[in-house]
Tab-separated table of C-alpha atoms in Angstrom:
chain	number	residue	atom	x	y	z
S	237	MET	CA	56.032	-47.867	23.422
S	238	LEU	CA	53.334	-45.627	24.782
S	239	LYS	CA	53.182	-43.722	21.524
S	240	THR	CA	52.451	-46.749	19.384
S	241	TYR	CA	49.901	-47.888	21.872
S	242	HIS	CA	48.247	-44.493	21.833
S	243	SER	CA	47.935	-44.336	18.069
S	244	ARG	CA	46.644	-47.874	17.851
S	245	TYR	CA	43.779	-47.193	20.203
S	246	HIS	CA	42.829	-43.616	19.664
S	247	PHE	CA	39.774	-43.340	21.822
S	248	SER	CA	38.483	-40.365	23.681
S	249	TYR	CA	35.528	-40.037	25.948
S	250	ARG	CA	33.542	-38.524	23.132
S	251	THR	CA	33.697	-41.880	21.388
S	252	SER	CA	34.722	-43.845	24.414
S	253	ILE	CA	35.538	-47.527	24.577
S	254	LEU	CA	32.522	-47.951	26.811
S	255	HIS	CA	30.247	-46.707	24.038
S	256	HIS	CA	31.797	-49.151	21.608
S	257	LEU	CA	31.577	-52.037	24.025
S	258	SER	CA	27.997	-51.386	25.014
S	259	ALA	CA	26.989	-51.141	21.355
S	260	LEU	CA	28.782	-54.401	20.613
S	261	ILE	CA	27.216	-56.172	23.573
S	262	PHE	CA	23.764	-54.918	22.655
S	263	THR	CA	24.135	-56.211	19.098
S	264	LEU	CA	25.397	-59.561	20.313
S	265	VAL	CA	22.465	-59.942	22.676
S	266	LEU	CA	19.925	-59.232	19.964
S	267	LEU	CA	21.689	-61.593	17.589
S	268	SER	CA	22.026	-64.380	20.165
S	269	PHE	CA	18.467	-64.043	21.285
S	270	GLY	CA	17.182	-64.106	17.729
S	271	LEU	CA	19.210	-67.146	16.805
S	272	LEU	CA	18.280	-69.050	19.936
S	273	VAL	CA	14.609	-68.402	19.235
S	274	ILE	CA	14.956	-69.445	15.584
S	275	PHE	CA	16.850	-72.532	16.586
S	276	ASN	CA	14.112	-73.513	18.974
S	277	PHE	CA	11.892	-73.996	15.917
S	278	LEU	CA	14.451	-76.316	14.324
S	279	HIS	CA	14.979	-78.149	17.578
S	280	PRO	CA	15.456	-81.021	18.174
S	281	VAL	CA	18.087	-81.883	15.617
S	282	ASN	CA	17.964	-85.562	14.855
S	283	LEU	CA	21.005	-86.798	16.686
S	284	SER	CA	19.383	-89.717	18.404
S	285	ASP	CA	22.371	-92.044	18.283
S	286	TYR	CA	25.211	-89.561	17.699
S	287	LYS	CA	26.494	-91.599	14.724
S	288	ASN	CA	26.161	-89.339	11.705
S	289	VAL	CA	27.260	-85.967	12.959
S	290	SER	CA	28.770	-83.685	10.343
S	291	ILE	CA	31.275	-80.883	10.844
S	292	TYR	CA	28.380	-78.529	10.141
S	293	ASP	CA	26.632	-79.870	13.238
S	294	ILE	CA	29.725	-79.259	15.347
S	295	LEU	CA	29.950	-75.670	14.108
S	296	LEU	CA	26.265	-75.148	14.812
S	297	ALA	CA	26.810	-76.569	18.293
S	298	THR	CA	29.707	-74.168	18.817
S	299	THR	CA	27.611	-71.198	17.781
S	300	LEU	CA	24.767	-72.168	20.080
S	301	THR	CA	27.038	-72.758	23.054
S	302	LEU	CA	28.766	-69.442	22.484
S	303	PHE	CA	25.447	-67.634	22.261
S	304	ARG	CA	24.291	-69.168	25.529
S	305	MET	CA	27.474	-68.017	27.179
S	306	ILE	CA	27.211	-64.539	25.691
S	307	MET	CA	23.621	-64.216	26.895
S	308	ALA	CA	24.624	-65.327	30.384
S	309	PHE	CA	27.623	-63.011	30.372
S	310	VAL	CA	25.656	-59.963	29.283
S	311	LEU	CA	22.981	-60.765	31.831
S	312	SER	CA	25.570	-61.005	34.593
S	313	ILE	CA	27.177	-57.694	33.556
S	314	ILE	CA	23.754	-56.039	33.559
S	315	VAL	CA	23.044	-57.411	37.030
S	316	ALA	CA	26.538	-57.075	38.502
S	317	VAL	CA	27.188	-53.404	37.693
S	318	PRO	CA	24.155	-51.943	39.515
S	319	LEU	CA	24.550	-54.481	42.307
S	320	VAL	CA	28.139	-53.418	42.888
S	321	ILE	CA	27.381	-49.720	42.652
S	322	ILE	CA	24.474	-50.001	45.100
S	323	SER	CA	26.409	-52.189	47.519
S	324	THR	CA	29.374	-49.832	47.715
S	325	SER	CA	27.303	-46.639	47.731
S	326	HIS	CA	27.126	-46.490	51.515
S	327	PRO	CA	29.184	-48.215	54.242
S	328	LYS	CA	26.025	-49.446	55.988
S	329	VAL	CA	24.568	-50.980	52.826
S	330	GLU	CA	27.939	-52.597	52.174
S	331	LYS	CA	27.995	-54.070	55.655
S	332	ILE	CA	24.679	-55.827	54.984
S	333	LEU	CA	25.068	-56.778	51.327
S	334	LEU	CA	28.639	-58.054	51.215
S	335	PRO	CA	28.055	-61.012	53.572
S	336	VAL	CA	24.903	-61.841	51.589
S	337	PHE	CA	26.924	-61.872	48.350
S	338	ASP	CA	29.539	-63.979	50.053
S	339	ILE	CA	27.002	-66.633	51.036
S	340	LEU	CA	25.322	-66.639	47.619
S	341	GLN	CA	28.704	-66.838	45.959
S	342	SER	CA	29.700	-69.880	47.983
S	343	ILE	CA	26.697	-71.932	46.839
S	344	PRO	CA	27.882	-74.058	43.903
S	345	PRO	CA	25.398	-73.445	41.062
S	346	LEU	CA	25.501	-77.078	39.979
S	347	ALA	CA	24.241	-78.150	43.400
S	348	PHE	CA	20.834	-76.613	42.903
S	349	PHE	CA	20.723	-77.124	39.154
S	350	PRO	CA	18.458	-80.213	39.359
S	351	VAL	CA	15.836	-78.219	41.273
S	352	LEU	CA	16.206	-75.371	38.853
S	353	VAL	CA	15.723	-77.644	35.857
S	354	LEU	CA	12.492	-79.013	37.316
S	355	PHE	CA	11.268	-75.469	37.773
S	356	PHE	CA	12.178	-74.387	34.237
S	357	ILE	CA	10.805	-77.556	32.618
S	358	LYS	CA	7.397	-76.693	34.028
S	359	PHE	CA	7.354	-73.586	31.845
S	360	ASN	CA	9.181	-75.325	28.983
S	361	LEU	CA	12.111	-72.924	29.253
S	362	LEU	CA	15.041	-75.307	29.028
S	363	GLU	CA	17.198	-72.823	27.183
S	364	SER	CA	16.728	-70.369	30.050
S	365	ALA	CA	17.764	-73.004	32.591
S	366	ALA	CA	21.175	-73.336	30.961
S	367	ILE	CA	21.606	-69.592	30.637
S	368	PHE	CA	20.552	-69.094	34.237
S	369	ILE	CA	23.049	-71.578	35.609
S	370	LEU	CA	25.829	-69.953	33.579
S	371	PHE	CA	24.689	-66.596	34.884
S	372	MET	CA	24.854	-67.827	38.482
S	373	GLU	CA	28.417	-68.930	37.907
S	374	MET	CA	29.524	-65.733	36.189
S	375	VAL	CA	27.800	-63.032	38.180
S	376	TRP	CA	29.610	-63.483	41.512
S	377	ILE	CA	33.028	-63.600	39.918
S	378	LEU	CA	32.228	-60.290	38.230
S	379	VAL	CA	30.705	-58.785	41.372
S	380	PHE	CA	33.694	-59.545	43.555
S	381	SER	CA	36.308	-58.398	41.083
S	382	MET	CA	34.367	-55.155	40.518
S	383	ILE	CA	34.058	-54.524	44.257
S	384	GLY	CA	37.811	-55.052	44.476
S	385	GLY	CA	38.234	-52.489	41.709
S	386	LEU	CA	36.042	-49.883	43.384
S	387	LYS	CA	38.029	-50.270	46.598
S	388	THR	CA	41.292	-49.412	44.861
S	389	ILE	CA	40.155	-46.105	43.378
S	390	PRO	CA	42.555	-43.547	44.906
S	391	ASP	CA	41.076	-41.061	47.388
S	392	ASP	CA	42.251	-38.141	45.276
S	393	ILE	CA	40.141	-39.366	42.355
S	394	LYS	CA	37.044	-39.605	44.565
S	395	ASN	CA	37.803	-36.116	45.853
S	396	VAL	CA	38.123	-34.831	42.282
S	397	ALA	CA	34.648	-36.193	41.570
S	398	SER	CA	33.130	-34.442	44.536
S	399	ILE	CA	35.038	-31.131	44.161
S	400	TYR	CA	34.142	-30.793	40.476
S	401	LYS	CA	30.593	-31.992	41.077
S	402	ILE	CA	30.812	-35.109	38.938
S	403	THR	CA	27.995	-36.864	40.766
S	404	GLY	CA	25.242	-39.441	40.302
S	405	LEU	CA	25.051	-41.042	36.866
S	406	ASN	CA	27.860	-38.829	35.598
S	407	GLU	CA	30.139	-40.183	38.311
S	408	ILE	CA	29.238	-43.746	37.390
S	409	TRP	CA	29.754	-43.160	33.667
S	410	TYR	CA	32.816	-40.901	33.663
S	411	ILE	CA	34.659	-42.134	36.750
S	412	LEU	CA	33.528	-45.393	38.348
S	413	LEU	CA	33.001	-47.523	35.230
S	414	PRO	CA	36.262	-46.544	33.510
S	415	ALA	CA	38.092	-46.899	36.827
S	416	ILE	CA	36.932	-50.490	37.287
S	417	PHE	CA	37.260	-51.367	33.594
S	418	PRO	CA	40.483	-53.359	34.231
S	419	GLN	CA	38.733	-55.380	36.928
S	420	ILE	CA	35.693	-55.912	34.706
S	421	VAL	CA	38.001	-57.392	32.063
S	422	THR	CA	39.857	-59.676	34.478
S	423	GLY	CA	36.541	-60.677	36.067
S	424	ALA	CA	35.097	-61.431	32.643
S	425	LEU	CA	38.104	-63.533	31.753
S	426	LEU	CA	37.744	-65.587	34.923
S	427	ALA	CA	33.975	-65.851	34.509
S	428	TRP	CA	34.312	-67.188	30.967
S	429	GLY	CA	36.937	-69.634	32.100
S	430	ALA	CA	34.671	-70.966	34.808
S	431	SER	CA	31.611	-71.093	32.586
S	432	TRP	CA	33.315	-73.325	30.015
S	433	SER	CA	33.275	-76.076	32.607
S	434	ILE	CA	29.693	-75.330	33.637
S	435	VAL	CA	28.331	-75.267	30.084
S	436	ILE	CA	29.232	-78.903	29.522
S	437	VAL	CA	26.975	-79.950	32.351
S	438	ALA	CA	24.342	-77.303	31.786
S	439	GLU	CA	23.504	-78.551	28.298
S	440	VAL	CA	23.052	-82.180	29.224
S	441	LEU	CA	19.689	-81.584	30.829
S	442	HIS	CA	18.279	-85.096	30.519
S	443	THR	CA	20.437	-86.294	33.396
S	444	TYR	CA	18.574	-83.905	35.685
S	445	ILE	CA	15.076	-84.741	34.516
S	446	PRO	CA	13.457	-87.835	36.040
S	447	GLY	CA	12.984	-90.221	33.138
S	448	GLY	CA	14.607	-87.730	30.783
S	449	THR	CA	15.731	-88.617	27.275
S	450	ILE	CA	18.548	-87.295	25.136
S	451	SER	CA	16.091	-85.314	23.049
S	452	GLN	CA	15.677	-83.013	26.017
S	453	ASP	CA	19.313	-81.960	25.899
S	454	LEU	CA	20.232	-78.578	24.596
S	455	PHE	CA	22.202	-78.907	21.391
S	456	GLY	CA	25.691	-77.521	21.914
S	457	LEU	CA	29.332	-78.349	22.433
S	458	GLY	CA	28.677	-79.605	25.960
S	459	SER	CA	25.968	-82.081	25.017
S	460	LEU	CA	27.964	-83.219	21.973
S	461	LEU	CA	30.930	-83.908	24.192
S	462	VAL	CA	29.021	-85.824	26.877
S	463	ASN	CA	26.737	-87.784	24.542
S	464	SER	CA	29.482	-88.736	22.083
S	465	ALA	CA	31.384	-90.176	25.007
S	466	PHE	CA	28.238	-91.950	26.142
S	467	TYR	CA	27.698	-93.489	22.676
S	468	ASN	CA	31.403	-94.385	22.276
S	469	ASN	CA	31.786	-92.116	19.269
S	470	ASN	CA	35.437	-91.331	19.919
S	471	LEU	CA	36.000	-89.467	16.671
S	472	LEU	CA	33.160	-87.102	17.426
S	473	PHE	CA	34.402	-86.685	20.982
S	474	LEU	CA	37.890	-85.728	19.826
S	475	ALA	CA	36.584	-83.444	17.083
S	476	THR	CA	34.349	-81.619	19.547
S	477	LEU	CA	37.163	-81.282	22.035
S	478	LEU	CA	39.455	-79.935	19.334
S	479	VAL	CA	36.890	-77.363	18.232
S	480	MET	CA	36.423	-76.308	21.827
S	481	ILE	CA	40.161	-75.835	22.326
S	482	ILE	CA	40.413	-73.857	19.078
S	483	ILE	CA	37.517	-71.596	20.099
S	484	ILE	CA	38.995	-70.929	23.537
S	485	SER	CA	42.419	-70.163	22.041
S	486	LEU	CA	40.912	-67.866	19.435
S	487	MET	CA	38.959	-65.996	22.083
S	488	ASN	CA	42.144	-65.595	24.068
S	489	VAL	CA	44.063	-64.137	21.155
S	490	LEU	CA	41.311	-62.079	19.556
S	491	ILE	CA	39.473	-60.789	22.621
S	492	TRP	CA	41.221	-61.186	25.954
S	493	GLN	CA	44.757	-60.304	24.898
S	494	ARG	CA	43.505	-57.171	23.166
S	495	LEU	CA	41.345	-56.146	26.083
S	496	LEU	CA	44.171	-56.728	28.545
S	497	HIS	CA	46.344	-54.465	26.412
S	498	LEU	CA	43.652	-51.796	26.135
S	499	VAL	CA	43.068	-51.898	29.874
S	500	GLN	CA	46.561	-50.474	30.538
S	501	ARG	CA	45.201	-47.035	29.811
S	502	TYR	CA	42.600	-47.335	32.561
S	503	LYS	CA	45.004	-48.245	35.350
S	504	PHE	CA	45.971	-45.829	38.079
S	505	ASP	CA	49.699	-45.351	38.633
C	224	MET	CA	33.012	-12.864	46.662
C	225	THR	CA	32.830	-13.735	50.291
C	226	ASP	CA	35.415	-14.468	52.927
C	227	ILE	CA	35.990	-17.884	54.393
C	228	ILE	CA	35.091	-17.972	58.076
C	229	LEU	CA	35.598	-20.985	60.336
C	230	GLU	CA	34.309	-20.807	63.894
C	231	SER	CA	35.359	-23.256	66.602
C	232	ILE	CA	35.698	-26.184	64.189
C	233	THR	CA	36.459	-29.581	65.695
C	234	LYS	CA	36.894	-32.889	63.965
C	235	SER	CA	37.209	-36.309	65.537
C	236	TYR	CA	37.313	-39.796	64.117
C	237	ASP	CA	36.096	-42.989	65.654
C	238	SER	CA	39.123	-45.175	66.040
C	239	GLY	CA	36.900	-48.125	65.261
C	240	SER	CA	38.278	-50.126	68.141
C	241	ARG	CA	35.591	-52.378	69.550
C	242	LEU	CA	37.551	-52.939	72.721
C	243	PHE	CA	36.823	-49.427	73.849
C	244	ARG	CA	33.136	-48.936	73.489
C	245	ARG	CA	33.163	-45.813	75.560
C	246	ARG	CA	33.384	-42.874	73.222
C	247	LYS	CA	35.962	-41.124	75.332
C	248	PHE	CA	38.540	-43.777	74.519
C	249	SER	CA	37.640	-44.533	70.955
C	250	GLN	CA	37.874	-40.994	69.640
C	251	ILE	CA	40.857	-39.595	67.818
C	252	TRP	CA	41.014	-35.843	67.508
C	253	ALA	CA	42.070	-34.440	64.166
C	254	LEU	CA	41.161	-30.811	64.809
C	255	GLN	CA	40.314	-28.848	67.914
C	256	ASP	CA	38.990	-25.300	68.252
C	257	ILE	CA	39.890	-23.947	64.857
C	258	ASP	CA	39.027	-20.294	64.333
C	259	LEU	CA	40.107	-18.907	61.014
C	260	LYS	CA	39.164	-16.086	58.706
C	261	VAL	CA	40.565	-15.822	55.210
C	262	SER	CA	39.590	-12.701	53.310
C	263	SER	CA	38.662	-12.749	49.695
C	264	GLY	CA	41.691	-12.664	47.413
C	265	GLU	CA	44.155	-13.549	50.134
C	266	PHE	CA	46.977	-16.078	49.679
C	267	VAL	CA	47.335	-18.172	52.796
C	268	CYS	CA	49.644	-21.077	53.547
C	269	ILE	CA	49.109	-23.629	56.273
C	270	VAL	CA	52.280	-25.257	57.618
C	271	GLY	CA	52.887	-27.685	60.414
C	272	PRO	CA	54.423	-31.038	61.233
C	273	SER	CA	52.841	-34.112	59.665
C	274	GLY	CA	49.791	-35.360	61.503
C	275	CYS	CA	48.888	-31.908	62.824
C	276	GLY	CA	45.608	-31.900	60.906
C	277	LYS	CA	46.438	-29.430	58.156
C	278	SER	CA	45.148	-31.656	55.374
C	279	THR	CA	41.979	-32.392	57.352
C	280	LEU	CA	41.416	-28.657	57.765
C	281	LEU	CA	41.751	-28.159	54.009
C	282	LYS	CA	39.315	-31.014	53.340
C	283	ILE	CA	36.801	-29.414	55.665
C	284	ILE	CA	37.167	-26.075	53.880
C	285	ALA	CA	36.735	-27.926	50.578
C	286	GLY	CA	33.593	-29.619	51.862
C	287	LEU	CA	35.087	-33.078	51.366
C	288	GLU	CA	34.674	-33.797	55.066
C	289	LYS	CA	32.131	-32.560	57.557
C	290	PRO	CA	33.357	-31.056	60.827
C	291	THR	CA	32.226	-32.784	64.017
C	292	SER	CA	31.167	-29.410	65.391
C	293	GLY	CA	31.523	-25.743	64.528
C	294	GLU	CA	30.378	-23.274	61.917
C	295	ILE	CA	31.807	-22.784	58.466
C	296	GLN	CA	31.062	-20.143	55.882
C	297	ARG	CA	32.553	-20.312	52.415
C	298	PRO	CA	31.840	-19.410	48.812
C	299	GLU	CA	30.203	-22.038	46.600
C	300	ASN	CA	32.708	-22.173	43.798
C	301	ILE	CA	35.759	-24.031	45.067
C	302	ALA	CA	38.501	-25.788	43.127
C	303	MET	CA	41.261	-27.960	44.460
C	304	VAL	CA	44.684	-29.161	43.358
C	305	PHE	CA	45.798	-32.481	44.798
C	306	GLN	CA	49.192	-33.853	45.720
C	307	SER	CA	48.876	-36.660	43.181
C	308	ALA	CA	47.339	-34.256	40.604
C	309	GLY	CA	44.258	-36.501	40.583
C	310	LEU	CA	44.018	-36.850	36.814
C	311	LEU	CA	41.895	-39.547	35.220
C	312	PRO	CA	44.433	-41.802	33.450
C	313	TRP	CA	42.052	-42.817	30.646
C	314	LEU	CA	41.346	-39.263	29.517
C	315	THR	CA	43.693	-37.017	27.551
C	316	VAL	CA	45.001	-33.828	29.134
C	317	GLU	CA	42.403	-31.788	27.273
C	318	GLU	CA	39.567	-34.102	28.307
C	319	ASN	CA	40.682	-34.062	31.926
C	320	VAL	CA	40.368	-30.282	32.013
C	321	SER	CA	37.150	-30.085	30.022
C	322	LEU	CA	35.253	-32.753	31.998
C	323	PRO	CA	34.372	-30.479	34.980
C	324	LEU	CA	33.300	-27.798	32.495
C	325	LYS	CA	30.984	-30.252	30.775
C	326	MET	CA	29.536	-31.101	34.188
C	327	LYS	CA	28.811	-27.399	34.622
C	328	GLY	CA	26.631	-27.598	31.531
C	329	LEU	CA	28.957	-26.240	28.846
C	330	SER	CA	28.705	-27.780	25.394
C	331	ALA	CA	31.502	-30.180	24.477
C	332	LYS	CA	32.943	-27.675	22.017
C	333	GLU	CA	32.839	-24.758	24.419
C	334	ALA	CA	34.316	-26.863	27.217
C	335	ARG	CA	37.189	-27.856	24.944
C	336	LYS	CA	37.822	-24.248	23.992
C	337	GLN	CA	37.947	-23.190	27.640
C	338	ALA	CA	40.181	-26.128	28.524
C	339	ASP	CA	42.602	-25.228	25.727
C	340	PHE	CA	42.755	-21.642	26.973
C	341	TYR	CA	43.763	-22.633	30.495
C	342	LEU	CA	46.179	-25.287	29.265
C	343	HIS	CA	47.858	-22.592	27.171
C	344	LEU	CA	48.070	-20.501	30.307
C	345	VAL	CA	50.058	-23.162	32.136
C	346	GLY	CA	52.241	-23.777	29.066
C	347	LEU	CA	50.873	-27.151	28.007
C	348	GLN	CA	49.547	-26.218	24.560
C	349	LYS	CA	51.676	-28.961	22.978
C	350	PHE	CA	50.345	-31.694	25.252
C	351	LEU	CA	46.585	-31.432	24.734
C	352	GLN	CA	46.202	-34.925	23.276
C	353	LYS	CA	48.659	-36.688	25.603
C	354	LEU	CA	47.639	-39.059	28.327
C	355	PRO	CA	48.562	-38.119	31.911
C	356	ARG	CA	51.042	-40.996	32.167
C	357	GLU	CA	53.014	-39.556	29.246
C	358	LEU	CA	53.674	-36.352	31.215
C	359	SER	CA	56.247	-35.552	33.880
C	360	GLY	CA	55.182	-34.960	37.480
C	361	GLY	CA	55.430	-31.187	37.075
C	362	GLN	CA	53.383	-31.223	33.877
C	363	ARG	CA	50.679	-33.303	35.550
C	364	GLN	CA	50.505	-30.802	38.357
C	365	ARG	CA	50.115	-28.040	35.756
C	366	VAL	CA	47.170	-29.918	34.279
C	367	GLY	CA	45.677	-30.091	37.773
C	368	ILE	CA	46.128	-26.335	38.133
C	369	ALA	CA	44.606	-25.672	34.704
C	370	ARG	CA	41.615	-27.828	35.610
C	371	ALA	CA	41.184	-25.939	38.881
C	372	LEU	CA	41.411	-22.538	37.173
C	373	SER	CA	39.062	-23.487	34.356
C	374	VAL	CA	36.030	-23.570	36.645
C	375	LYS	CA	36.798	-19.934	37.562
C	376	PRO	CA	36.899	-20.616	41.287
C	377	ASP	CA	36.458	-18.064	44.075
C	378	VAL	CA	38.668	-20.244	46.229
C	379	LEU	CA	41.634	-22.299	45.082
C	380	LEU	CA	42.760	-24.970	47.515
C	381	LEU	CA	46.135	-26.663	47.135
C	382	ASP	CA	46.984	-29.781	49.122
C	383	GLU	CA	50.796	-30.088	49.087
C	384	PRO	CA	50.780	-29.887	45.296
C	385	PHE	CA	54.551	-29.613	44.915
C	386	ALA	CA	55.606	-32.104	47.578
C	387	SER	CA	56.809	-34.821	45.214
C	388	LEU	CA	58.546	-32.628	42.634
C	389	ASP	CA	62.172	-31.594	42.143
C	390	THR	CA	63.249	-28.109	43.256
C	391	ILE	CA	63.786	-26.591	39.804
C	392	THR	CA	60.298	-27.608	38.692
C	393	VAL	CA	58.895	-26.325	41.967
C	394	ASP	CA	60.526	-22.889	41.466
C	395	ASP	CA	58.927	-22.592	38.012
C	396	LEU	CA	55.552	-23.647	39.348
C	397	HIS	CA	55.813	-21.145	42.221
C	398	ALA	CA	56.422	-18.301	39.799
C	399	ASP	CA	53.526	-19.429	37.605
C	400	LEU	CA	51.197	-19.832	40.560
C	401	LEU	CA	51.941	-16.298	41.779
C	402	GLU	CA	51.376	-14.894	38.309
C	403	ILE	CA	48.084	-16.744	37.964
C	404	TRP	CA	47.043	-15.575	41.412
C	405	SER	CA	47.785	-11.916	40.631
C	406	GLN	CA	45.924	-12.257	37.339
C	407	PHE	CA	42.720	-13.912	38.602
C	408	LYS	CA	42.881	-13.030	42.312
C	409	PRO	CA	41.161	-16.078	43.764
C	410	THR	CA	41.452	-16.750	47.480
C	411	VAL	CA	44.259	-19.288	47.743
C	412	ILE	CA	44.720	-21.668	50.665
C	413	MET	CA	47.700	-23.932	50.322
C	414	VAL	CA	48.858	-26.686	52.616
C	415	SER	CA	52.615	-27.149	52.620
C	416	HIS	CA	55.239	-28.966	54.597
C	417	SER	CA	57.917	-26.533	53.451
C	418	ILE	CA	58.248	-23.394	55.546
C	419	GLU	CA	60.334	-21.707	52.833
C	420	GLU	CA	57.659	-22.376	50.233
C	421	ALA	CA	54.990	-20.930	52.509
C	422	ILE	CA	56.948	-17.745	53.197
C	423	SER	CA	57.962	-17.128	49.604
C	424	LEU	CA	54.383	-17.409	48.335
C	425	SER	CA	51.813	-16.300	50.839
C	426	ASP	CA	50.391	-13.180	52.465
C	427	ARG	CA	50.012	-15.032	55.714
C	428	VAL	CA	51.398	-18.260	57.128
C	429	ILE	CA	49.203	-20.226	59.497
C	430	VAL	CA	51.212	-22.422	61.820
C	431	MET	CA	49.457	-25.546	63.080
C	432	THR	CA	50.634	-27.889	65.794
C	433	GLU	CA	48.829	-30.605	67.706
C	434	ASN	CA	45.525	-30.313	65.835
C	435	THR	CA	45.029	-26.621	66.381
C	436	ILE	CA	46.179	-23.292	64.977
C	437	LYS	CA	49.104	-22.000	66.982
C	438	LYS	CA	49.690	-18.703	65.295
C	439	SER	CA	48.974	-16.723	62.166
C	440	ILE	CA	52.003	-14.845	60.861
C	441	PRO	CA	51.579	-12.126	58.208
C	442	ILE	CA	54.398	-11.936	55.661
C	443	ILE	CA	54.525	-8.290	54.694
C	444	PHE	CA	57.648	-7.780	52.622
C	445	SER	CA	57.145	-7.562	48.895
C	446	ARG	CA	57.427	-10.314	46.282
C	447	PRO	CA	59.513	-11.791	44.708
C	448	ARG	CA	61.060	-12.987	47.928
C	449	GLN	CA	64.546	-14.419	48.230
C	450	VAL	CA	65.566	-16.959	50.831
C	451	SER	CA	68.570	-14.732	51.646
C	452	GLN	CA	66.484	-11.674	52.572
C	453	VAL	CA	66.569	-10.653	56.237
C	454	GLY	CA	62.778	-10.694	56.591
C	455	PHE	CA	62.708	-14.197	55.123
C	456	VAL	CA	65.274	-15.552	57.547
C	457	VAL	CA	63.511	-13.937	60.505
C	458	ALA	CA	60.187	-15.463	59.463
C	459	VAL	CA	61.698	-18.939	59.018
C	460	THR	CA	63.271	-18.838	62.490
C	461	LYS	CA	60.031	-17.611	64.020
C	462	ILE	CA	57.961	-20.406	62.472
C	463	LYS	CA	60.519	-23.082	63.304
C	464	ASP	CA	60.474	-21.967	66.938
C	465	LEU	CA	56.685	-22.173	66.969
C	466	ILE	CA	56.640	-25.700	65.616
C	467	ARG	CA	59.276	-26.964	68.057
């Protein structure tokens, strides 16, 4: 069993999985950012009464929602990794930072979303408001699962790092990040799960803006779902829901299952 | 190469109990008044009952822990073999050994070459591309030894490396360790819970009880040593009496 697994994923640290992943994430960010910017020029799509929505519109909505989530996810990885490494670098720092994280984590992002929207609307950055709220949801899940991962690194492994002078950035790259890779994957899985429920609300911005209209919504699966329900377009509602279920299932099969399999290699006995 | 000299080393931990704020109550002693000199090239074993502080002493020599008080003098280049082998599960055997070499500034190619050499030495030439979890416990320990040797250490520290292995494997590893030691002549300090293991390997057995060194017993008869030899039996009895 181990043999087949080994030949299927023949990585080494010369071309490590982390290199591949970071390259992939970087490309996705650039792509998402580009598309979101381009789409802002096309925006708003004329969907004023949610009557004549084609399958093309649903697919476009899916793409946009996914890109928002990817942006938020990448942002939370970029923030969470240094945050975790700093917070666990010294027992005293940990003693101060962990309770702070705990408080921040317990604030439901949706509770302060209305205030946030008002702030972002001032600078006409509605897209950023949605991404930010997704980020707030994702980042703490990642932070706490990564901290859990760092705590379970065996003492012998830490001693190996210090005896063989694998320190500083080298320690982070060659030891800490691979060691918490399983927890990053499980954290990511949970974060994505949670953000699917947030994205539905985060796109329907007009409900948070005093005197807001539907044209202020961000076009995506979430706003399609809410507004089609609002306009009694049941067919559209069901179609959107179906697409959403298909996307989530596909992600599970194509991404999470594979990652969970790959992660076996990074687990300590 | 320099000797290792420890002068009146003590080590205490805070028990962390908030009930006893006075230091006197909240301190747990791990080591008290340790004086030890290990000459360059010597093979020394530390034995003692569990909880006597032998692992803590080794960690202090390794520089993994700081002593609460006392002076320590040791060479810079130290390698260590751990009880759990301490291999990174996501790296192949070859990568595990070559990683410390890369950290020392060797090129990837040179590090790999060196790693292969030492893995040959411990008889693992067929397992270079395996992952640690595909190896047996004894093989993993060999990888740990190869990694330690590859940095060409002045001092080789072993923290109960053979504790979780079966006796046949342990006998093989003992023979290999002695051969490696006579070939490279590093100073070896090994912590062991087996008195027999300590006597059959080392030049000197250090007996620890109750957080301090009780006695240092030189083992003078020549290697290879058999458990049935008179000198062996005498030494075992002597050490057992000391520990009791």
